JSON list of C-alpha atoms and ligand atoms in Angstrom, two decimals:
[
{"chain": "A", "resi": 132, "resn": "MET", "atom": "CA", "xyz": [21.49, 8.65, -6.82]},
{"chain": "A", "resi": 133, "resn": "SER", "atom": "CA", "xyz": [21.95, 9.21, -3.21]},
{"chain": "A", "resi": 134, "resn": "LYS", "atom": "CA", "xyz": [24.32, 11.86, -1.89]},
{"chain": "A", "resi": 135, "resn": "THR", "atom": "CA", "xyz": [23.07, 11.68, 1.70]},
{"chain": "A", "resi": 136, "resn": "TYR", "atom": "CA", "xyz": [23.99, 8.95, 4.10]},
{"chain": "A", "resi": 137, "resn": "VAL", "atom": "CA", "xyz": [21.05, 6.70, 4.82]},
{"chain": "A", "resi": 138, "resn": "PRO", "atom": "CA", "xyz": [21.17, 5.26, 8.31]},
{"chain": "A", "resi": 139, "resn": "ALA", "atom": "CA", "xyz": [21.17, 1.40, 8.44]},
{"chain": "A", "resi": 140, "resn": "GLN", "atom": "CA", "xyz": [17.88, 1.26, 10.26]},
{"chain": "A", "resi": 141, "resn": "LEU", "atom": "CA", "xyz": [16.16, 3.40, 7.60]},
{"chain": "A", "resi": 142, "resn": "ARG", "atom": "CA", "xyz": [17.73, 1.28, 4.85]},
{"chain": "A", "resi": 143, "resn": "ARG", "atom": "CA", "xyz": [16.28, -1.84, 6.52]},
{"chain": "A", "resi": 144, "resn": "VAL", "atom": "CA", "xyz": [12.78, -0.31, 6.68]},
{"chain": "A", "resi": 145, "resn": "VAL", "atom": "CA", "xyz": [12.95, 0.62, 2.96]},
{"chain": "A", "resi": 146, "resn": "ALA", "atom": "CA", "xyz": [14.46, -2.76, 1.89]},
{"chain": "A", "resi": 147, "resn": "GLU", "atom": "CA", "xyz": [11.84, -4.66, 3.88]},
{"chain": "A", "resi": 148, "resn": "ARG", "atom": "CA", "xyz": [8.98, -2.97, 1.97]},
{"chain": "A", "resi": 149, "resn": "THR", "atom": "CA", "xyz": [10.04, -4.78, -1.18]},
{"chain": "A", "resi": 150, "resn": "LYS", "atom": "CA", "xyz": [11.63, -7.75, 0.62]},
{"chain": "A", "resi": 151, "resn": "ASN", "atom": "CA", "xyz": [15.11, -6.80, -0.56]},
{"chain": "A", "resi": 152, "resn": "CYS", "atom": "CA", "xyz": [14.00, -6.66, -4.21]},
{"chain": "A", "resi": 153, "resn": "CYS", "atom": "CA", "xyz": [14.49, -3.71, -6.66]},
{"chain": "A", "resi": 154, "resn": "ALA", "atom": "CA", "xyz": [11.30, -1.62, -6.53]},
{"chain": "A", "resi": 155, "resn": "TYR", "atom": "CA", "xyz": [11.57, -1.04, -10.23]},
{"chain": "A", "resi": 156, "resn": "CYS", "atom": "CA", "xyz": [12.82, -4.14, -12.12]},
{"chain": "A", "resi": 157, "resn": "LEU", "atom": "CA", "xyz": [12.01, -6.51, -9.22]},
{"chain": "A", "resi": 158, "resn": "GLN", "atom": "CA", "xyz": [15.43, -8.13, -9.04]},
{"chain": "A", "resi": 159, "resn": "PRO", "atom": "CA", "xyz": [15.90, -9.77, -5.64]},
{"chain": "A", "resi": 160, "resn": "GLU", "atom": "CA", "xyz": [19.13, -8.50, -4.07]},
{"chain": "A", "resi": 161, "resn": "VAL", "atom": "CA", "xyz": [20.47, -12.13, -3.66]},
{"chain": "A", "resi": 162, "resn": "PHE", "atom": "CA", "xyz": [20.50, -12.38, -7.52]},
{"chain": "A", "resi": 163, "resn": "ALA", "atom": "CA", "xyz": [22.56, -9.13, -7.97]},
{"chain": "A", "resi": 164, "resn": "PHE", "atom": "CA", "xyz": [26.25, -8.88, -8.42]},
{"chain": "A", "resi": 165, "resn": "CYS", "atom": "CA", "xyz": [26.41, -5.63, -6.47]},
{"chain": "A", "resi": 166, "resn": "SER", "atom": "CA", "xyz": [24.32, -4.60, -3.48]},
{"chain": "A", "resi": 167, "resn": "HIS", "atom": "CA", "xyz": [21.08, -2.82, -4.17]},
{"chain": "A", "resi": 168, "resn": "GLU", "atom": "CA", "xyz": [21.12, 0.91, -3.43]},
{"chain": "A", "resi": 169, "resn": "ILE", "atom": "CA", "xyz": [18.79, 3.34, -1.80]},
{"chain": "A", "resi": 170, "resn": "ASP", "atom": "CA", "xyz": [17.08, 5.59, -4.38]},
{"chain": "A", "resi": 171, "resn": "HIS", "atom": "CA", "xyz": [15.56, 8.91, -3.59]},
{"chain": "A", "resi": 172, "resn": "VAL", "atom": "CA", "xyz": [12.25, 8.62, -5.47]},
{"chain": "A", "resi": 173, "resn": "ILE", "atom": "CA", "xyz": [12.19, 12.44, -5.69]},
{"chain": "A", "resi": 174, "resn": "ALA", "atom": "CA", "xyz": [15.88, 13.22, -5.92]},
{"chain": "A", "resi": 175, "resn": "GLU", "atom": "CA", "xyz": [17.40, 15.52, -3.34]},
{"chain": "A", "resi": 176, "resn": "LYS", "atom": "CA", "xyz": [18.18, 18.08, -6.07]},
{"chain": "A", "resi": 177, "resn": "HIS", "atom": "CA", "xyz": [14.40, 18.37, -6.57]},
{"chain": "A", "resi": 178, "resn": "GLY", "atom": "CA", "xyz": [13.78, 18.78, -2.87]},
{"chain": "A", "resi": 179, "resn": "GLY", "atom": "CA", "xyz": [13.20, 15.09, -2.09]},
{"chain": "A", "resi": 180, "resn": "GLU", "atom": "CA", "xyz": [13.81, 14.24, 1.63]},
{"chain": "A", "resi": 181, "resn": "THR", "atom": "CA", "xyz": [15.73, 11.26, 3.08]},
{"chain": "A", "resi": 182, "resn": "VAL", "atom": "CA", "xyz": [12.63, 9.78, 4.68]},
{"chain": "A", "resi": 183, "resn": "ALA", "atom": "CA", "xyz": [11.17, 6.29, 4.24]},
{"chain": "A", "resi": 184, "resn": "GLY", "atom": "CA", "xyz": [8.29, 7.60, 2.07]},
{"chain": "A", "resi": 185, "resn": "ASN", "atom": "CA", "xyz": [10.69, 8.99, -0.42]},
{"chain": "A", "resi": 186, "resn": "LEU", "atom": "CA", "xyz": [13.15, 6.13, -0.56]},
{"chain": "A", "resi": 187, "resn": "ALA", "atom": "CA", "xyz": [13.06, 2.90, -2.55]},
{"chain": "A", "resi": 188, "resn": "LEU", "atom": "CA", "xyz": [15.44, -0.04, -2.84]},
{"chain": "A", "resi": 189, "resn": "ALA", "atom": "CA", "xyz": [16.85, -0.04, -6.40]},
{"chain": "A", "resi": 190, "resn": "CYS", "atom": "CA", "xyz": [19.42, -2.26, -8.12]},
{"chain": "A", "resi": 191, "resn": "LYS", "atom": "CA", "xyz": [22.53, -0.63, -9.42]},
{"chain": "A", "resi": 192, "resn": "LEU", "atom": "CA", "xyz": [21.30, -0.66, -13.01]},
{"chain": "A", "resi": 193, "resn": "CYS", "atom": "CA", "xyz": [17.94, 0.90, -12.22]},
{"chain": "A", "resi": 194, "resn": "ASN", "atom": "CA", "xyz": [19.43, 3.50, -9.99]},
{"chain": "A", "resi": 195, "resn": "THR", "atom": "CA", "xyz": [21.94, 4.36, -12.67]},
{"chain": "A", "resi": 196, "resn": "TYR", "atom": "CA", "xyz": [19.41, 4.68, -15.45]},
{"chain": "A", "resi": 197, "resn": "LYS", "atom": "CA", "xyz": [17.11, 6.76, -13.18]},
{"chain": "A", "resi": 198, "resn": "GLY", "atom": "CA", "xyz": [19.73, 8.95, -11.77]},
{"chain": "A", "resi": 199, "resn": "SER", "atom": "CA", "xyz": [18.02, 12.15, -10.43]},
{"chain": "A", "resi": 200, "resn": "ASP", "atom": "CA", "xyz": [15.24, 11.98, -12.99]},
{"chain": "A", "resi": 201, "resn": "ILE", "atom": "CA", "xyz": [11.66, 12.24, -11.82]},
{"chain": "A", "resi": 202, "resn": "ALA", "atom": "CA", "xyz": [10.07, 12.37, -15.29]},
{"chain": "A", "resi": 203, "resn": "SER", "atom": "CA", "xyz": [10.83, 11.57, -18.92]},
{"chain": "A", "resi": 204, "resn": "VAL", "atom": "CA", "xyz": [9.22, 11.63, -22.37]},
{"chain": "A", "resi": 205, "resn": "ASP", "atom": "CA", "xyz": [6.54, 9.08, -22.87]},
{"chain": "A", "resi": 206, "resn": "PRO", "atom": "CA", "xyz": [7.77, 6.97, -25.82]},
{"chain": "A", "resi": 207, "resn": "GLU", "atom": "CA", "xyz": [4.20, 6.77, -27.14]},
{"chain": "A", "resi": 208, "resn": "SER", "atom": "CA", "xyz": [2.66, 10.23, -26.68]},
{"chain": "A", "resi": 209, "resn": "ARG", "atom": "CA", "xyz": [5.92, 12.20, -26.60]},
{"chain": "A", "resi": 210, "resn": "GLU", "atom": "CA", "xyz": [4.50, 14.10, -23.59]},
{"chain": "A", "resi": 211, "resn": "ILE", "atom": "CA", "xyz": [6.54, 14.63, -20.42]},
{"chain": "A", "resi": 212, "resn": "VAL", "atom": "CA", "xyz": [5.37, 12.18, -17.89]},
{"chain": "A", "resi": 213, "resn": "ARG", "atom": "CA", "xyz": [6.49, 11.64, -14.30]},
{"chain": "A", "resi": 214, "resn": "LEU", "atom": "CA", "xyz": [8.11, 8.31, -13.37]},
{"chain": "A", "resi": 215, "resn": "TYR", "atom": "CA", "xyz": [6.58, 5.59, -11.24]},
{"chain": "A", "resi": 216, "resn": "GLN", "atom": "CA", "xyz": [7.10, 6.37, -7.53]},
{"chain": "A", "resi": 217, "resn": "PRO", "atom": "CA", "xyz": [7.54, 3.20, -5.38]},
{"chain": "A", "resi": 218, "resn": "GLY", "atom": "CA", "xyz": [5.95, 3.51, -2.04]},
{"chain": "A", "resi": 219, "resn": "ARG", "atom": "CA", "xyz": [3.45, 6.10, -3.31]},
{"chain": "A", "resi": 220, "resn": "ASP", "atom": "CA", "xyz": [2.03, 4.51, -6.46]},
{"chain": "A", "resi": 221, "resn": "ARG", "atom": "CA", "xyz": [0.37, 1.12, -6.27]},
{"chain": "A", "resi": 222, "resn": "TRP", "atom": "CA", "xyz": [2.39, -1.35, -8.35]},
{"chain": "A", "resi": 223, "resn": "SER", "atom": "CA", "xyz": [-0.68, -3.21, -9.60]},
{"chain": "A", "resi": 224, "resn": "GLU", "atom": "CA", "xyz": [-2.22, -0.04, -11.00]},
{"chain": "A", "resi": 225, "resn": "HIS", "atom": "CA", "xyz": [0.80, 0.48, -13.13]},
{"chain": "A", "resi": 226, "resn": "PHE", "atom": "CA", "xyz": [2.23, -2.91, -14.07]},
{"chain": "A", "resi": 227, "resn": "ARG", "atom": "CA", "xyz": [1.31, -6.41, -14.84]},
{"chain": "A", "resi": 228, "resn": "LEU", "atom": "CA", "xyz": [3.56, -9.40, -15.32]},
{"chain": "A", "resi": 229, "resn": "GLU", "atom": "CA", "xyz": [3.16, -11.22, -18.54]},
{"chain": "A", "resi": 230, "resn": "GLY", "atom": "CA", "xyz": [5.58, -14.06, -18.28]},
{"chain": "A", "resi": 231, "resn": "ALA", "atom": "CA", "xyz": [8.87, -12.28, -17.51]},
{"chain": "A", "resi": 232, "resn": "GLU", "atom": "CA", "xyz": [7.76, -9.00, -19.10]},
{"chain": "A", "resi": 233, "resn": "LEU", "atom": "CA", "xyz": [6.61, -5.99, -17.15]},
{"chain": "A", "resi": 234, "resn": "VAL", "atom": "CA", "xyz": [3.57, -4.78, -19.09]},
{"chain": "A", "resi": 235, "resn": "PRO", "atom": "CA", "xyz": [2.92, -1.07, -18.44]},
{"chain": "A", "resi": 236, "resn": "LEU", "atom": "CA", "xyz": [-0.76, -0.23, -17.67]},
{"chain": "A", "resi": 237, "resn": "SER", "atom": "CA", "xyz": [-0.29, 3.53, -17.57]},
{"chain": "A", "resi": 238, "resn": "ALA", "atom": "CA", "xyz": [1.70, 6.31, -19.28]},
{"chain": "A", "resi": 239, "resn": "ILE", "atom": "CA", "xyz": [3.69, 6.60, -16.01]},
{"chain": "A", "resi": 240, "resn": "ALA", "atom": "CA", "xyz": [4.65, 2.89, -16.21]},
{"chain": "A", "resi": 241, "resn": "ARG", "atom": "CA", "xyz": [5.31, 3.01, -19.95]},
{"chain": "A", "resi": 242, "resn": "THR", "atom": "CA", "xyz": [7.74, 5.98, -19.44]},
{"chain": "A", "resi": 243, "resn": "THR", "atom": "CA", "xyz": [9.37, 4.22, -16.49]},
{"chain": "A", "resi": 244, "resn": "VAL", "atom": "CA", "xyz": [9.79, 0.95, -18.35]},
{"chain": "A", "resi": 245, "resn": "TRP", "atom": "CA", "xyz": [11.39, 2.78, -21.22]},
{"chain": "A", "resi": 246, "resn": "LEU", "atom": "CA", "xyz": [13.78, 5.02, -19.22]},
{"chain": "A", "resi": 247, "resn": "LEU", "atom": "CA", "xyz": [14.93, 2.30, -16.84]},
{"chain": "A", "resi": 248, "resn": "GLU", "atom": "CA", "xyz": [14.92, -0.41, -19.59]},
{"chain": "A", "resi": 249, "resn": "LEU", "atom": "CA", "xyz": [12.95, -2.62, -17.32]},
{"chain": "A", "resi": 250, "resn": "ASN", "atom": "CA", "xyz": [12.35, -5.15, -20.14]},
{"chain": "A", "resi": 251, "resn": "ARG", "atom": "CA", "xyz": [15.84, -5.24, -21.59]},
{"chain": "A", "resi": 252, "resn": "ALA", "atom": "CA", "xyz": [16.93, -8.64, -22.91]},
{"chain": "A", "resi": 253, "resn": "GLU", "atom": "CA", "xyz": [19.05, -9.80, -19.96]},
{"chain": "A", "resi": 254, "resn": "ARG", "atom": "CA", "xyz": [16.32, -8.81, -17.52]},
{"chain": "A", "resi": 255, "resn": "LEU", "atom": "CA", "xyz": [13.82, -10.84, -19.47]},
{"chain": "A", "resi": 256, "resn": "GLU", "atom": "CA", "xyz": [16.20, -13.80, -19.37]},
{"chain": "A", "resi": 257, "resn": "GLU", "atom": "CA", "xyz": [16.81, -13.48, -15.59]},
{"chain": "A", "resi": 258, "resn": "ARG", "atom": "CA", "xyz": [13.34, -12.48, -14.36]},
{"chain": "A", "resi": 259, "resn": "PRO", "atom": "CA", "xyz": [11.86, -16.07, -14.64]},
{"chain": "A", "resi": 260, "resn": "PHE", "atom": "CA", "xyz": [14.40, -17.18, -12.07]},
{"chain": "A", "resi": 261, "resn": "TRP", "atom": "CA", "xyz": [13.47, -14.23, -9.74]},
{"chain": "A", "resi": 262, "resn": "LEU", "atom": "CA", "xyz": [9.82, -15.28, -10.10]},
{"chain": "A", "resi": 263, "resn": "ALA", "atom": "CA", "xyz": [10.62, -18.95, -9.45]},
{"chain": "A", "resi": 264, "resn": "SER", "atom": "CA", "xyz": [12.52, -18.00, -6.34]},
{"chain": "A", "resi": 265, "resn": "ARG", "atom": "CA", "xyz": [9.17, -16.86, -4.74]},
{"chain": "A", "resi": 266, "resn": "LEU", "atom": "CA", "xyz": [11.05, -13.76, -3.50]},
{"chain": "A", "resi": 267, "resn": "LEU", "atom": "CA", "xyz": [8.46, -11.61, -5.26]},
{"chain": "A", "resi": 268, "resn": "SER", "atom": "CA", "xyz": [5.52, -12.74, -3.15]},
{"chain": "A", "resi": 269, "resn": "TRP", "atom": "CA", "xyz": [5.49, -9.16, -1.63]},
{"chain": "A", "resi": 270, "resn": "LEU", "atom": "CA", "xyz": [4.09, -7.95, -4.91]},
{"chain": "A", "resi": 271, "resn": "GLU", "atom": "CA", "xyz": [0.78, -9.46, -3.94]},
{"chain": "A", "resi": 272, "resn": "GLU", "atom": "CA", "xyz": [1.01, -8.02, -0.44]},
{"chain": "A", "resi": 273, "resn": "VAL", "atom": "CA", "xyz": [2.10, -4.48, -1.44]},
{"chain": "A", "resi": 274, "resn": "VAL", "atom": "CA", "xyz": [-0.17, -4.04, -4.40]},
{"chain": "B", "resi": 133, "resn": "ZN", "atom": "ZN1", "xyz": [16.24, -2.77, -10.77]}
]
């Protein structure tokens, strides 16, 4: 959740990185009912700064689930694991698409998928349309 005003120019830079798609669930903004938001990857309350490297475009749902969290409990190991950090972590090292499902390749991804409910039913229903839109071609570029 962002408390600090993010200048339009900075928002554009961050949004462009994922071509206006949510950096977590991959939803293109044009498919969303409300505008995507700017997420502080490391929340301000933990000392995260309002700079491009610490910001990510996130849909309303992902930003709400994530809140100011930077870690959670891995549903498998029950260890505390940090969350996926868009812009710092390489997407392809942590996730793989299997049909519409985001398959976690790391404990970091598993914990993020769980906390942000990245594979909840309606997302699995909608994601094929996001993929078919070709708006996710940035995944290949960014990864
Ligand atoms: Zn999202």
